JSON list of C-alpha atoms and ligand atoms in Angstrom, two decimals:
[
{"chain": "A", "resi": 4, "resn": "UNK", "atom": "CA", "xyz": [6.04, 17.90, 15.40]},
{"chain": "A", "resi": 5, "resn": "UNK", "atom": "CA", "xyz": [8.79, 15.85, 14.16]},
{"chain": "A", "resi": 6, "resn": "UNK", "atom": "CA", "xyz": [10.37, 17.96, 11.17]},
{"chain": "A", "resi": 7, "resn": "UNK", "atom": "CA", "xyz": [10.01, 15.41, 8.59]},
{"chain": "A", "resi": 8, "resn": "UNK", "atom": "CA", "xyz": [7.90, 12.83, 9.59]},
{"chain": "A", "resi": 9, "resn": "UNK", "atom": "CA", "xyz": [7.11, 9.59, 8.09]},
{"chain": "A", "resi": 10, "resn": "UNK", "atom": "CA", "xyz": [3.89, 7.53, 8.34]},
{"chain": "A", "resi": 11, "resn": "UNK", "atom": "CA", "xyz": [3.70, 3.99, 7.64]},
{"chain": "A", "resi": 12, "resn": "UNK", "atom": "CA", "xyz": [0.47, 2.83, 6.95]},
{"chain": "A", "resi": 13, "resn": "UNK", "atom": "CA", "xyz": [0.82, -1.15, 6.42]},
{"chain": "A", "resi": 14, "resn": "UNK", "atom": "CA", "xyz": [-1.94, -4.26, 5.43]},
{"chain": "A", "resi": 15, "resn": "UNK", "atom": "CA", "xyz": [-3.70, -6.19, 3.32]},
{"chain": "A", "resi": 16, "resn": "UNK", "atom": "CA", "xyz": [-5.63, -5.34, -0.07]},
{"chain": "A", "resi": 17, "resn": "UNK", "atom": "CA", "xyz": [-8.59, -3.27, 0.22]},
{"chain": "A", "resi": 18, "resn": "UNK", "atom": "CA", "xyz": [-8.50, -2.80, 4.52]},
{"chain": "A", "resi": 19, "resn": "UNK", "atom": "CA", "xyz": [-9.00, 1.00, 3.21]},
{"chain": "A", "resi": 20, "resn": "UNK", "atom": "CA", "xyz": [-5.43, 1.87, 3.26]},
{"chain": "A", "resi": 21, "resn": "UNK", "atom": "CA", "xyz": [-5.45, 3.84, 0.58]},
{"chain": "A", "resi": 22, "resn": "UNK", "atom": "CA", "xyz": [-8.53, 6.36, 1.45]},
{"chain": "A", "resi": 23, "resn": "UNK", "atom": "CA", "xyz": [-6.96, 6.74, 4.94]},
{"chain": "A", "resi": 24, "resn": "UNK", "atom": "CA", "xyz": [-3.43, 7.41, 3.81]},
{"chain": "A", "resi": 25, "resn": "UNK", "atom": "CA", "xyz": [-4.57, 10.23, 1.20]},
{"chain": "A", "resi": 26, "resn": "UNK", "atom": "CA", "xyz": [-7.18, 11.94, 3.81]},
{"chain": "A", "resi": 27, "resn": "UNK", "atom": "CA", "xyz": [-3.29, 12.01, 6.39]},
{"chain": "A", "resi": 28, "resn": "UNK", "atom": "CA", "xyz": [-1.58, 12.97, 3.91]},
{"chain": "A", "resi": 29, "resn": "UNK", "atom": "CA", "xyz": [-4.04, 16.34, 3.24]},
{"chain": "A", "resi": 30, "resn": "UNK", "atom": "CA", "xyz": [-4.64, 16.98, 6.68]},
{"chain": "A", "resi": 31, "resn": "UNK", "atom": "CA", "xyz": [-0.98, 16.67, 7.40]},
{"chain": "A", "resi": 32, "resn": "UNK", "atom": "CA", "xyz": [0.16, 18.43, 4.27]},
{"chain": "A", "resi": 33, "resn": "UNK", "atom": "CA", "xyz": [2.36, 15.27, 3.89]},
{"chain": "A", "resi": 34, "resn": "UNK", "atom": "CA", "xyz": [3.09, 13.41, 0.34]},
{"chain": "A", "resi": 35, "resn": "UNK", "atom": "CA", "xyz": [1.14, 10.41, -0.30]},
{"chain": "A", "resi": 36, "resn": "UNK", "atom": "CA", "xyz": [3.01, 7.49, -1.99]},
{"chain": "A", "resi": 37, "resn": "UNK", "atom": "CA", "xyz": [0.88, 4.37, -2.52]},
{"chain": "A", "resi": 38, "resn": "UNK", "atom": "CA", "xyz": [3.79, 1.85, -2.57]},
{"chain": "A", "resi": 39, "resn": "UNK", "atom": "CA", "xyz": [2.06, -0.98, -4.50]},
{"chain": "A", "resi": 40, "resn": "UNK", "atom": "CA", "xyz": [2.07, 1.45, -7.21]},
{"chain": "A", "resi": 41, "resn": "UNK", "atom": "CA", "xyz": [5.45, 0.55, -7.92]},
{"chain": "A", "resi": 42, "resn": "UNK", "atom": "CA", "xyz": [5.41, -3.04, -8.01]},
{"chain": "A", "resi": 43, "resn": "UNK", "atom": "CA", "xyz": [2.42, -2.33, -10.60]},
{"chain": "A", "resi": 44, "resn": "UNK", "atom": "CA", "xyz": [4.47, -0.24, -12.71]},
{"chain": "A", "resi": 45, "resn": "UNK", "atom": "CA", "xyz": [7.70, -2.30, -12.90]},
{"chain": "A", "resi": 46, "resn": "UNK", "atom": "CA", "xyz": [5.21, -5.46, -13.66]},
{"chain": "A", "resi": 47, "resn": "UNK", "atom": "CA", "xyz": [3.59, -3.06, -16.32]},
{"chain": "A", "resi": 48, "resn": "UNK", "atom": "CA", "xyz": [7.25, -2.71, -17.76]},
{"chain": "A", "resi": 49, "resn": "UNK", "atom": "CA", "xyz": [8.36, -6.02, -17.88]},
{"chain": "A", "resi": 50, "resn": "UNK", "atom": "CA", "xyz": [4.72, -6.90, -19.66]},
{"chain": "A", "resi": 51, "resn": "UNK", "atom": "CA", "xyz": [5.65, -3.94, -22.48]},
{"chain": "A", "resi": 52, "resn": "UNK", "atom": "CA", "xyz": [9.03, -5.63, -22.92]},
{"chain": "A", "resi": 53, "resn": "UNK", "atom": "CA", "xyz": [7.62, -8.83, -23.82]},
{"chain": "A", "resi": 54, "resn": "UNK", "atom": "CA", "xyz": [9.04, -10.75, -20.74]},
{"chain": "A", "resi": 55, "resn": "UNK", "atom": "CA", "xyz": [7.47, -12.73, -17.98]},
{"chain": "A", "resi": 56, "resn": "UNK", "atom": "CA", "xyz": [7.04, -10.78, -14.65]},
{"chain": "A", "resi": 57, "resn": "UNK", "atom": "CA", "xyz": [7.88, -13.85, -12.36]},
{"chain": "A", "resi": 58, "resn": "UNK", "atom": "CA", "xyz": [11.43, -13.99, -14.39]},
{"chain": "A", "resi": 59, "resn": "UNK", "atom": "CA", "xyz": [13.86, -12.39, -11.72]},
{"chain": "A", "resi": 60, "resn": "UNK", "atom": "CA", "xyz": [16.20, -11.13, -14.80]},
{"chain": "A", "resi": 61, "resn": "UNK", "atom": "CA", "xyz": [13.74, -9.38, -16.38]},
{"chain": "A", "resi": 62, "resn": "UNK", "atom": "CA", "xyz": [12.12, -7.39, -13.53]},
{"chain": "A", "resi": 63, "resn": "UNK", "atom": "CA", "xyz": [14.99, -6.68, -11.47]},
{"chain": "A", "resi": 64, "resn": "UNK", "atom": "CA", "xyz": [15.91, -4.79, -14.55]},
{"chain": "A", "resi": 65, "resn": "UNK", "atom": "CA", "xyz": [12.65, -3.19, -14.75]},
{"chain": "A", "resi": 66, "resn": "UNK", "atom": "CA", "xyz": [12.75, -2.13, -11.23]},
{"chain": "A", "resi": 67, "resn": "UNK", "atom": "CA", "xyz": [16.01, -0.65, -11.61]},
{"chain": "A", "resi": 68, "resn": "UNK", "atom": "CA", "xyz": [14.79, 1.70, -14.48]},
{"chain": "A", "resi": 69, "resn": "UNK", "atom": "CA", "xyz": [11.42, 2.52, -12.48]},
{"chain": "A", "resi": 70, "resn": "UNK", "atom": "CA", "xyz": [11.18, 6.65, -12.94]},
{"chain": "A", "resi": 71, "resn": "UNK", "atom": "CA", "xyz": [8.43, 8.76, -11.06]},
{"chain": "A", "resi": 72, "resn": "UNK", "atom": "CA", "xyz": [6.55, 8.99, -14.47]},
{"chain": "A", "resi": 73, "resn": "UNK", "atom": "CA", "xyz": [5.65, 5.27, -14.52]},
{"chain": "A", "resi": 74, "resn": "UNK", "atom": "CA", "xyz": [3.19, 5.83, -12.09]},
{"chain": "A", "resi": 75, "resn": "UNK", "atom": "CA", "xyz": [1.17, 8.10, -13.75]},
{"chain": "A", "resi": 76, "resn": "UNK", "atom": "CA", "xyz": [0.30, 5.15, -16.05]},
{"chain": "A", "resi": 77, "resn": "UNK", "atom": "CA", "xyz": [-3.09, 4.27, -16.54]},
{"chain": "A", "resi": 78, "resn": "UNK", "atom": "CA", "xyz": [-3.01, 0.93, -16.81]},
{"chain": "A", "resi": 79, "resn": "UNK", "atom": "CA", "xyz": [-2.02, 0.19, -13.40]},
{"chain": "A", "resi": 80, "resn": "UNK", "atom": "CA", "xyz": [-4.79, -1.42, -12.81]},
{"chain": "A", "resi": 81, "resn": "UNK", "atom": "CA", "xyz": [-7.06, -4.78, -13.61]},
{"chain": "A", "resi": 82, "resn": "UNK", "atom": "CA", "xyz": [-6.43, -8.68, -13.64]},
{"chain": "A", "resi": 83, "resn": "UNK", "atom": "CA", "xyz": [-3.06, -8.38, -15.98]},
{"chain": "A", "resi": 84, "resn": "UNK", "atom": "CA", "xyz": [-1.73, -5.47, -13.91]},
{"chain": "A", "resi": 85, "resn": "UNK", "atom": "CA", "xyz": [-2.75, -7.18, -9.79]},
{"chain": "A", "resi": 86, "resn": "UNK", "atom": "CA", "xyz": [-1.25, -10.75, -11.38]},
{"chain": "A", "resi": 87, "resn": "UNK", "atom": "CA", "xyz": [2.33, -8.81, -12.77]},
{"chain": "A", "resi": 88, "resn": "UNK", "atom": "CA", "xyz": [2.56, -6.68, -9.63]},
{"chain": "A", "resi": 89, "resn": "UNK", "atom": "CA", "xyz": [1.99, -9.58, -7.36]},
{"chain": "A", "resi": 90, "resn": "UNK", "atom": "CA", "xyz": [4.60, -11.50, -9.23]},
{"chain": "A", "resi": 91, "resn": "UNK", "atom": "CA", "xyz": [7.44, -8.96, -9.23]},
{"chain": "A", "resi": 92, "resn": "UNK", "atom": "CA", "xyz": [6.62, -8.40, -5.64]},
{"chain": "A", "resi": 93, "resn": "UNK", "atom": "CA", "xyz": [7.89, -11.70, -4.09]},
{"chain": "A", "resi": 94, "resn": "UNK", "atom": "CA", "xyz": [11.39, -11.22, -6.17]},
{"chain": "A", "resi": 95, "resn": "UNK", "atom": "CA", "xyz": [13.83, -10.12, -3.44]},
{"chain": "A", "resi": 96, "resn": "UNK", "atom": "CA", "xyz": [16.07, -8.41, -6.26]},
{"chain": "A", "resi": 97, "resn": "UNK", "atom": "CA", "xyz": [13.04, -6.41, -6.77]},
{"chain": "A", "resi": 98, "resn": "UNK", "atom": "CA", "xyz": [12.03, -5.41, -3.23]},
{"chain": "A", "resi": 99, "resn": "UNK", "atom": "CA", "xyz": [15.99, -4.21, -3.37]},
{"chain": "A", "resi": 100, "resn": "UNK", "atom": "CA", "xyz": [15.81, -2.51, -5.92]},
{"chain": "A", "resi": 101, "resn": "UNK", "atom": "CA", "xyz": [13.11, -0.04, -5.04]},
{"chain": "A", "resi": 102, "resn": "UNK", "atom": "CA", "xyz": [14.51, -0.06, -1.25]},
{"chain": "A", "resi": 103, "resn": "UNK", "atom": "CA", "xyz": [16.06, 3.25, -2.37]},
{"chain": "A", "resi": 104, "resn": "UNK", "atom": "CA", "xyz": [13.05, 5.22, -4.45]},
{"chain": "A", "resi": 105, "resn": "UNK", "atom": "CA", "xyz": [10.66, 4.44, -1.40]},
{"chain": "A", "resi": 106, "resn": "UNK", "atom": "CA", "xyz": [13.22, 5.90, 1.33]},
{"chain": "A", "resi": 107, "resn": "UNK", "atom": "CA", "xyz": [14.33, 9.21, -0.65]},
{"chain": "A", "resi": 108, "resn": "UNK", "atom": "CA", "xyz": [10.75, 9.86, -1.46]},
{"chain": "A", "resi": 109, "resn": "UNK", "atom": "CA", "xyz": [10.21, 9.79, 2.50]},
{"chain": "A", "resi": 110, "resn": "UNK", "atom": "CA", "xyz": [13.15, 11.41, 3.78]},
{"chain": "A", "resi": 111, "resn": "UNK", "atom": "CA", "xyz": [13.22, 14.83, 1.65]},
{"chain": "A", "resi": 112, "resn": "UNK", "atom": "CA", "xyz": [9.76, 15.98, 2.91]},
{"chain": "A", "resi": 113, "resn": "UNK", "atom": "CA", "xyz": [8.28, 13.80, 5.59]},
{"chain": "A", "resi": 114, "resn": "UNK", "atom": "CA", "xyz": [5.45, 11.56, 3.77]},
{"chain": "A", "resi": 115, "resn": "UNK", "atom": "CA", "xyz": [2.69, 9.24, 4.17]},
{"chain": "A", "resi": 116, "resn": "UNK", "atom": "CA", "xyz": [3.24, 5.59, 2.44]},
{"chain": "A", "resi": 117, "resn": "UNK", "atom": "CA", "xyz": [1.12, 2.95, 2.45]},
{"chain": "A", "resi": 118, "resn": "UNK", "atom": "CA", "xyz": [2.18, -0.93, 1.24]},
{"chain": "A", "resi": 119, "resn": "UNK", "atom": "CA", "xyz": [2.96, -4.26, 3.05]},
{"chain": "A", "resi": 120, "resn": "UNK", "atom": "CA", "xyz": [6.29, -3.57, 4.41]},
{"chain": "A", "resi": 121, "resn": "UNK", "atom": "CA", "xyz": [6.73, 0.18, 5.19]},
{"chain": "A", "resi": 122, "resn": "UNK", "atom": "CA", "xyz": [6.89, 0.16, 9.25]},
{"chain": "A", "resi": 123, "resn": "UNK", "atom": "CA", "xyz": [9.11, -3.29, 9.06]},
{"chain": "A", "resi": 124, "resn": "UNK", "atom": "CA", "xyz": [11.52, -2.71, 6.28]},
{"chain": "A", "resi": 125, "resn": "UNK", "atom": "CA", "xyz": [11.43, 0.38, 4.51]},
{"chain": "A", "resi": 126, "resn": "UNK", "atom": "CA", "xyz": [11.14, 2.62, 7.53]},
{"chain": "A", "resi": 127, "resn": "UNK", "atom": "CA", "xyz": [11.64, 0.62, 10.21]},
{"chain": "A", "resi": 128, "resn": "UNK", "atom": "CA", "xyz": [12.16, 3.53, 12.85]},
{"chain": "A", "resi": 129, "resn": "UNK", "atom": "CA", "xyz": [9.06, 5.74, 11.47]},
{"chain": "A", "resi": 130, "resn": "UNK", "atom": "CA", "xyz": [7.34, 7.37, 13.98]},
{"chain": "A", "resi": 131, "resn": "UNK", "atom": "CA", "xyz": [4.18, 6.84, 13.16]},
{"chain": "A", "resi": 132, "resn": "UNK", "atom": "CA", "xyz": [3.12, 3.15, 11.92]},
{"chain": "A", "resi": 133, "resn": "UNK", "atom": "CA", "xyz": [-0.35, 2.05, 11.63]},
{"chain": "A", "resi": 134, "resn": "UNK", "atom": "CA", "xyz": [-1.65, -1.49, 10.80]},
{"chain": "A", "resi": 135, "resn": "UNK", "atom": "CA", "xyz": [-4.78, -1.21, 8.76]},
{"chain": "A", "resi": 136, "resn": "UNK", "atom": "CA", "xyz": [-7.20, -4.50, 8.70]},
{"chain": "A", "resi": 137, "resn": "UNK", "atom": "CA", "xyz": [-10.90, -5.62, 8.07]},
{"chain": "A", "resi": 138, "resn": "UNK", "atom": "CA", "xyz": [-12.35, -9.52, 8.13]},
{"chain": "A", "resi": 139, "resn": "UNK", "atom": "CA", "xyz": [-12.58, -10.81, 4.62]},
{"chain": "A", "resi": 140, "resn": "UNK", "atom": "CA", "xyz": [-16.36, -10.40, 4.37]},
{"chain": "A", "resi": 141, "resn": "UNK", "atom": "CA", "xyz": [-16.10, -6.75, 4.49]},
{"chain": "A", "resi": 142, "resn": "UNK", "atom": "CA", "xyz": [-13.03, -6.13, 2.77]},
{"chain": "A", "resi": 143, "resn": "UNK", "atom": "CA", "xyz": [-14.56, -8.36, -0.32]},
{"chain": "A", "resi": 144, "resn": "UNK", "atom": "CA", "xyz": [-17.71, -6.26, -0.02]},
{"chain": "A", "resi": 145, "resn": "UNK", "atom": "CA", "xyz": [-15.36, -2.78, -0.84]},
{"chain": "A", "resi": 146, "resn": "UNK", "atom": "CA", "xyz": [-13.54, -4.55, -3.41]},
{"chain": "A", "resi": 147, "resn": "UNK", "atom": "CA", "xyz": [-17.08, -5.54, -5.36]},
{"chain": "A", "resi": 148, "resn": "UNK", "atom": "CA", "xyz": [-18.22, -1.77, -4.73]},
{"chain": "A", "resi": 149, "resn": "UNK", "atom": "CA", "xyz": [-14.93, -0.58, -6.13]},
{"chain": "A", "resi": 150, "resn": "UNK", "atom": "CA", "xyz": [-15.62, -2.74, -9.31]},
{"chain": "A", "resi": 151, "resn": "UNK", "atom": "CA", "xyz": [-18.78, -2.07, -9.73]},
{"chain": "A", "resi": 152, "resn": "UNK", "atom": "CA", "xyz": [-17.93, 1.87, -9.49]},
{"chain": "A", "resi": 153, "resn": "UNK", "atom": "CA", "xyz": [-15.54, 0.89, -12.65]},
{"chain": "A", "resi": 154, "resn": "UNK", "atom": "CA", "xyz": [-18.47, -0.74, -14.48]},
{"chain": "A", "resi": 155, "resn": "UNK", "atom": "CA", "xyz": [-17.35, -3.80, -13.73]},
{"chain": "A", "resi": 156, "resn": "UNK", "atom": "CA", "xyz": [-19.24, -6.86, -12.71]},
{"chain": "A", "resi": 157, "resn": "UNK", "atom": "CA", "xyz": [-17.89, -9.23, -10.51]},
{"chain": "A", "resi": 158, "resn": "UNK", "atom": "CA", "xyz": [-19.22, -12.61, -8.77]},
{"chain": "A", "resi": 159, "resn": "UNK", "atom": "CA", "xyz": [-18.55, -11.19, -4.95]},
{"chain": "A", "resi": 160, "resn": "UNK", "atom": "CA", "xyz": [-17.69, -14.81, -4.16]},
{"chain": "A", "resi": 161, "resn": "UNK", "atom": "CA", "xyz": [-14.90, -14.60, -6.70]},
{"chain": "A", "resi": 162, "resn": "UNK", "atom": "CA", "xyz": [-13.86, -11.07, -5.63]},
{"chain": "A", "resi": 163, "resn": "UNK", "atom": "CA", "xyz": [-13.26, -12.79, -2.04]},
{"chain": "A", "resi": 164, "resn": "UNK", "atom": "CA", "xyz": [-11.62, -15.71, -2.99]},
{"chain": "A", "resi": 165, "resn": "UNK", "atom": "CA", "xyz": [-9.22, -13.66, -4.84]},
{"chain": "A", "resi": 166, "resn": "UNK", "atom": "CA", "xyz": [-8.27, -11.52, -1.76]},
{"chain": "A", "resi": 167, "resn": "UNK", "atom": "CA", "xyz": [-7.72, -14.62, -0.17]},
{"chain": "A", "resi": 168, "resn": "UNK", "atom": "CA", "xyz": [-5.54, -15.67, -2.79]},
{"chain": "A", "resi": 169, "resn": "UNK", "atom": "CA", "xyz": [-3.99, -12.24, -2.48]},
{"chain": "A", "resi": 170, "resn": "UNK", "atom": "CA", "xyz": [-3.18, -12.49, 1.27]},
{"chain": "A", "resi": 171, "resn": "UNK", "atom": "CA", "xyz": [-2.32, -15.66, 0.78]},
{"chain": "A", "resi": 172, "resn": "UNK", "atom": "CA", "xyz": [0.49, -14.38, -2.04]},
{"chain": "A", "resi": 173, "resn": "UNK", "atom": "CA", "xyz": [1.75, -11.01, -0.17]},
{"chain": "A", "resi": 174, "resn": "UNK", "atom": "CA", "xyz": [2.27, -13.12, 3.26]},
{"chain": "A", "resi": 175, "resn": "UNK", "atom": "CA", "xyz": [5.99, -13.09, 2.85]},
{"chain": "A", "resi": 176, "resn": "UNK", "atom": "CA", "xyz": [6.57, -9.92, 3.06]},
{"chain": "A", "resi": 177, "resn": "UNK", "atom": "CA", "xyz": [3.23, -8.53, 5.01]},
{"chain": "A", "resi": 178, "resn": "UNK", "atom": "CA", "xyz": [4.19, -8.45, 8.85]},
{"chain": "A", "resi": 179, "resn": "UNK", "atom": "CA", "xyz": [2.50, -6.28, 11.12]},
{"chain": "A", "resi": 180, "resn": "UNK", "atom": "CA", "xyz": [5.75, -4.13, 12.86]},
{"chain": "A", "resi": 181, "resn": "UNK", "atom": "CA", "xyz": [5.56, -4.66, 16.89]},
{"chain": "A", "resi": 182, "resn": "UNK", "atom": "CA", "xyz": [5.31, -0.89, 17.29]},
{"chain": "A", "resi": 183, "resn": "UNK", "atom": "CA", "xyz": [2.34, -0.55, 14.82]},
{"chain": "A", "resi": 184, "resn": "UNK", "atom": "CA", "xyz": [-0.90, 0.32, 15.75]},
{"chain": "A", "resi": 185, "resn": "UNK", "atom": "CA", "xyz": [-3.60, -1.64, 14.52]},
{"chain": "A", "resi": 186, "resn": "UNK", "atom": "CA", "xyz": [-7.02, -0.34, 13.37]},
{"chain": "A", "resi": 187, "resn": "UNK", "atom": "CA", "xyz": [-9.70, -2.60, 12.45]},
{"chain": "A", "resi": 188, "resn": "UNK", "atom": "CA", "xyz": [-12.06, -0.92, 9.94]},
{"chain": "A", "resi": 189, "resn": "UNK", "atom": "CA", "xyz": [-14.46, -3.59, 9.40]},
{"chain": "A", "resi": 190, "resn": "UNK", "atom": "CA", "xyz": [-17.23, -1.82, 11.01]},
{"chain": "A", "resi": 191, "resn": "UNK", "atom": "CA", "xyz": [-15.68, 1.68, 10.95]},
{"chain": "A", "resi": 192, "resn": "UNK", "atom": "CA", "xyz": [-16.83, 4.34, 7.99]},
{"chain": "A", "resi": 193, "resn": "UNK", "atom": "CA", "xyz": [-13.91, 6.16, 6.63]},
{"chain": "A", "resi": 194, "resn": "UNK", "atom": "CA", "xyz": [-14.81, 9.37, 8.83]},
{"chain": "A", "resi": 195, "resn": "UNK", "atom": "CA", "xyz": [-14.35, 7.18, 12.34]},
{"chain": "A", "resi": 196, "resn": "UNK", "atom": "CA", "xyz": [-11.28, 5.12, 10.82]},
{"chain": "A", "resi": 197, "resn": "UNK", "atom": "CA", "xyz": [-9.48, 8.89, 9.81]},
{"chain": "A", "resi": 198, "resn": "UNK", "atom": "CA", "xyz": [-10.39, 10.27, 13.54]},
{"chain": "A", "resi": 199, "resn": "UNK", "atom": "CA", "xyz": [-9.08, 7.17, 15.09]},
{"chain": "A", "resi": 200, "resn": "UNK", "atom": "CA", "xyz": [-5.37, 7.07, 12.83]},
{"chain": "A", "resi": 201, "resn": "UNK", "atom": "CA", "xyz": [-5.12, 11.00, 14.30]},
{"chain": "A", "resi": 202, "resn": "UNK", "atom": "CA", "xyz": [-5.37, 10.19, 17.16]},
{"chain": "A", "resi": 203, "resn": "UNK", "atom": "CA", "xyz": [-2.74, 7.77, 17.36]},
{"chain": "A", "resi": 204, "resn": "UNK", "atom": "CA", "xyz": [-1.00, 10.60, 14.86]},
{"chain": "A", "resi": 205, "resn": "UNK", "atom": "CA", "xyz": [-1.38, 13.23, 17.53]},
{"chain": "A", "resi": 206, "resn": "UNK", "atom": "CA", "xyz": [-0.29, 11.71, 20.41]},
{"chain": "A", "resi": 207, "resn": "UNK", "atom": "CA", "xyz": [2.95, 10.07, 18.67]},
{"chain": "A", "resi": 208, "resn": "UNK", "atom": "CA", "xyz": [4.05, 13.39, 17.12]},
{"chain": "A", "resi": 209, "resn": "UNK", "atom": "CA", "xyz": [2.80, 15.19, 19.85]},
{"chain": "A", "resi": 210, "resn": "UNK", "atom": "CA", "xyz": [0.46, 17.14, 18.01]},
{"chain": "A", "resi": 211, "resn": "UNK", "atom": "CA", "xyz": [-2.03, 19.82, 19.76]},
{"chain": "A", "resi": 212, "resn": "UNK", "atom": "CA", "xyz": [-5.51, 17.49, 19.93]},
{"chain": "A", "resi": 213, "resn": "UNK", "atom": "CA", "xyz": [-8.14, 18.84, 18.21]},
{"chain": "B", "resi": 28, "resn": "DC", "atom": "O1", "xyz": [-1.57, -2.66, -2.76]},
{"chain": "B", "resi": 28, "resn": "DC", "atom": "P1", "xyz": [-1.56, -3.14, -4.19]},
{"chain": "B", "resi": 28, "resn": "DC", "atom": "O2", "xyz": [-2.67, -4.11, -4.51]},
{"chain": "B", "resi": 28, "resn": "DC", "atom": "O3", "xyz": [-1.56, -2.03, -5.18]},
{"chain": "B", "resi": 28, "resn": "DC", "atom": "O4", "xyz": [-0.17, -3.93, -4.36]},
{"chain": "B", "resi": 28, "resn": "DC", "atom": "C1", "xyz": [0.18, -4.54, -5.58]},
{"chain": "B", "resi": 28, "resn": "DC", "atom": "C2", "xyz": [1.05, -5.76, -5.28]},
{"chain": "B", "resi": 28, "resn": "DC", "atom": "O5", "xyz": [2.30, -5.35, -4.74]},
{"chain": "B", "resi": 28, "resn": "DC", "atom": "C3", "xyz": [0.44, -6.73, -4.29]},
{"chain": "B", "resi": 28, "resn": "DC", "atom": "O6", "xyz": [0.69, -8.07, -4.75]},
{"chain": "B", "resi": 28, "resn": "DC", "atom": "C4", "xyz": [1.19, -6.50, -3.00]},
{"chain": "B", "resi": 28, "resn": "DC", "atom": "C5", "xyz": [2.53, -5.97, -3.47]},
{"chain": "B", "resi": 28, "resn": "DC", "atom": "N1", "xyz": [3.10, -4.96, -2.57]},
{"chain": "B", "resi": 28, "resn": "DC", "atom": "C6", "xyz": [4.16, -5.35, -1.79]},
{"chain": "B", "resi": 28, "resn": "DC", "atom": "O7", "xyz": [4.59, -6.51, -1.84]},
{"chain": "B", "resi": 28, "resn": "DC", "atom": "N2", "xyz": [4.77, -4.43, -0.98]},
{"chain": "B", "resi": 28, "resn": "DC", "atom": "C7", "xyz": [4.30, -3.17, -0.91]},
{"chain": "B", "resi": 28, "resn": "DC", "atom": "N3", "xyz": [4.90, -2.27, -0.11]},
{"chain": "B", "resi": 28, "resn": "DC", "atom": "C8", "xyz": [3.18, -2.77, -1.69]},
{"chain": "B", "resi": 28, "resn": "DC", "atom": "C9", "xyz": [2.60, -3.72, -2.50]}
]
C-alpha cells in the first residue's frame, strides 16, 4: 500500500460522508479529519469575538489562529454554527489560510478527509478520491433523522429546502475532481456504501481483496 496514503472523500451535506469516512478511517487505521469542522470552528471564533463571520478581516484572522483544540468544541453545531461556517467558507483568505493545517494533517500519517474540496484543491494528487452523493429527497430524509436523534423537531420540508440552500451556497468551491469516483448512496445502507468505497480503496492502493 502506498506508505502514507491520503483519501479524499468529497460532496454535499449529509450524502453520508461523514459515517463512510470514519468506518475508512478504522478499517484503514487512517486519521479521520472532517474538514468542515474547521470552517465551523473559525466561524465559532469570529462569533466569540463579537465580529461578523462574512467580514473577510475578521475571519481570515480567525482562521489564521485556528489550533487543533478548537475542534473539540461543542458548539460546532446548530443554525448559528451551519450559517457562520458557511459564511467563512466562501472567503478565499480563509480557504488560504487553512490550505496548510489540512495538508500537514494528511501528509505526516496518511489520513482520511472528508469536505468539498479535498480531491480538487487540497490534495489534488491523492490517490484515493471518492465523490459521495444522494438525490435531495433522501439526503433531507437523514438530515430530519439526524435532528430528530438530537431532540430536535424539524418541518422535513424546511430541512430540504435548507440543503438546497446549502448546495446552492458551497457550489463555488464543491467540484467533483475528474479522477474521483462517485458513489451514489441514495438507496445504499451504510454497510453496501462502506463495501463499495473499499473496493475502489483496494484496487487503487492495491490492497489484497477481501
Ligand atoms: O460539511 P459541513 O456542513 O460541516 O461544512 C460546514 C461548511 O463549511 C459548509 O458551508 C461547507 C463548508 N466547507 C467547505 O467549504 N469546504 C470544506 N472542505 C468543508 C466544508
Amino acid at each position: 500500500m502506498t506508505a502514507r496514503p491520503v483519501i479524499a472523500i468529497d460532496g454535499p451535506g449529509a450524502a453520508g460522508k461523514g459515517t463512510l469516512a470514519q468506518r475508512i478511517a478504522a478499517a484503514l487505521g487512517l486519521p479521520y479529519l472532517d474538514t468542515g469542522m474547521l470552517y465551523r470552528a473559525v466561524g465559532r471564533r469570529v462569533l466569540d469575538a463579537g465580529g461578523d463571520p462574512a467580514d473577510p478581516v475578521a475571519a481570515e484572522g480567525a482562521a489564521r489562529m485556528l489550533c487543533a483544540d478548537d475542534l473539540n468544541r461543542p458548539d460546532l453545531r446548530g443554525p448559528e454554527a451551519d450559517a457562520a461556517a458557511a459564511a467563512v467558507a466562501a472567503i478565499r483568505g480563509v480557504r488560504t489560510a487553512l490550505l496548510d493545517f489540512q495538508r500537514n494533517f494528511g501528509m505526516q500519517t496518511g489520513a482520511v478527509l472528508d469536505g468539498r474540496d479535498i480531491g480538487t484543491v487540497i490534495f489534488p494528487n491523492a490517490p484515493v478520491k471518492l465523490y459521495v452523493t444522494a438525490n435531495l429527497k433522501q439526503r433531507a430524509h437523514r438530515r430530519w433523522l439526524e435532528l430528530k436523534a438530537r431532540g430536535v423537531t424539524a418541518d422535513p420540508a424546511v430541512v430540504a429546502a435548507e440543503l438546497l440552500a446549502r448546495d446552492t451556497r458551497d457550489a463555488p468551491n464543491m467540484r467533483r475532481a475528474d479522477d474521483a469516483v462517485e458513489i451514489d448512496t441514495s438507496t445504499l445502507d451504510a454497510e453496501a456504501v462502506f463495501r463499495k468505497a473499499m473496493a475502489v480503496i483496494s484496487q487503487r492502493l492495491g490492497l489484497p481483496r477481501s
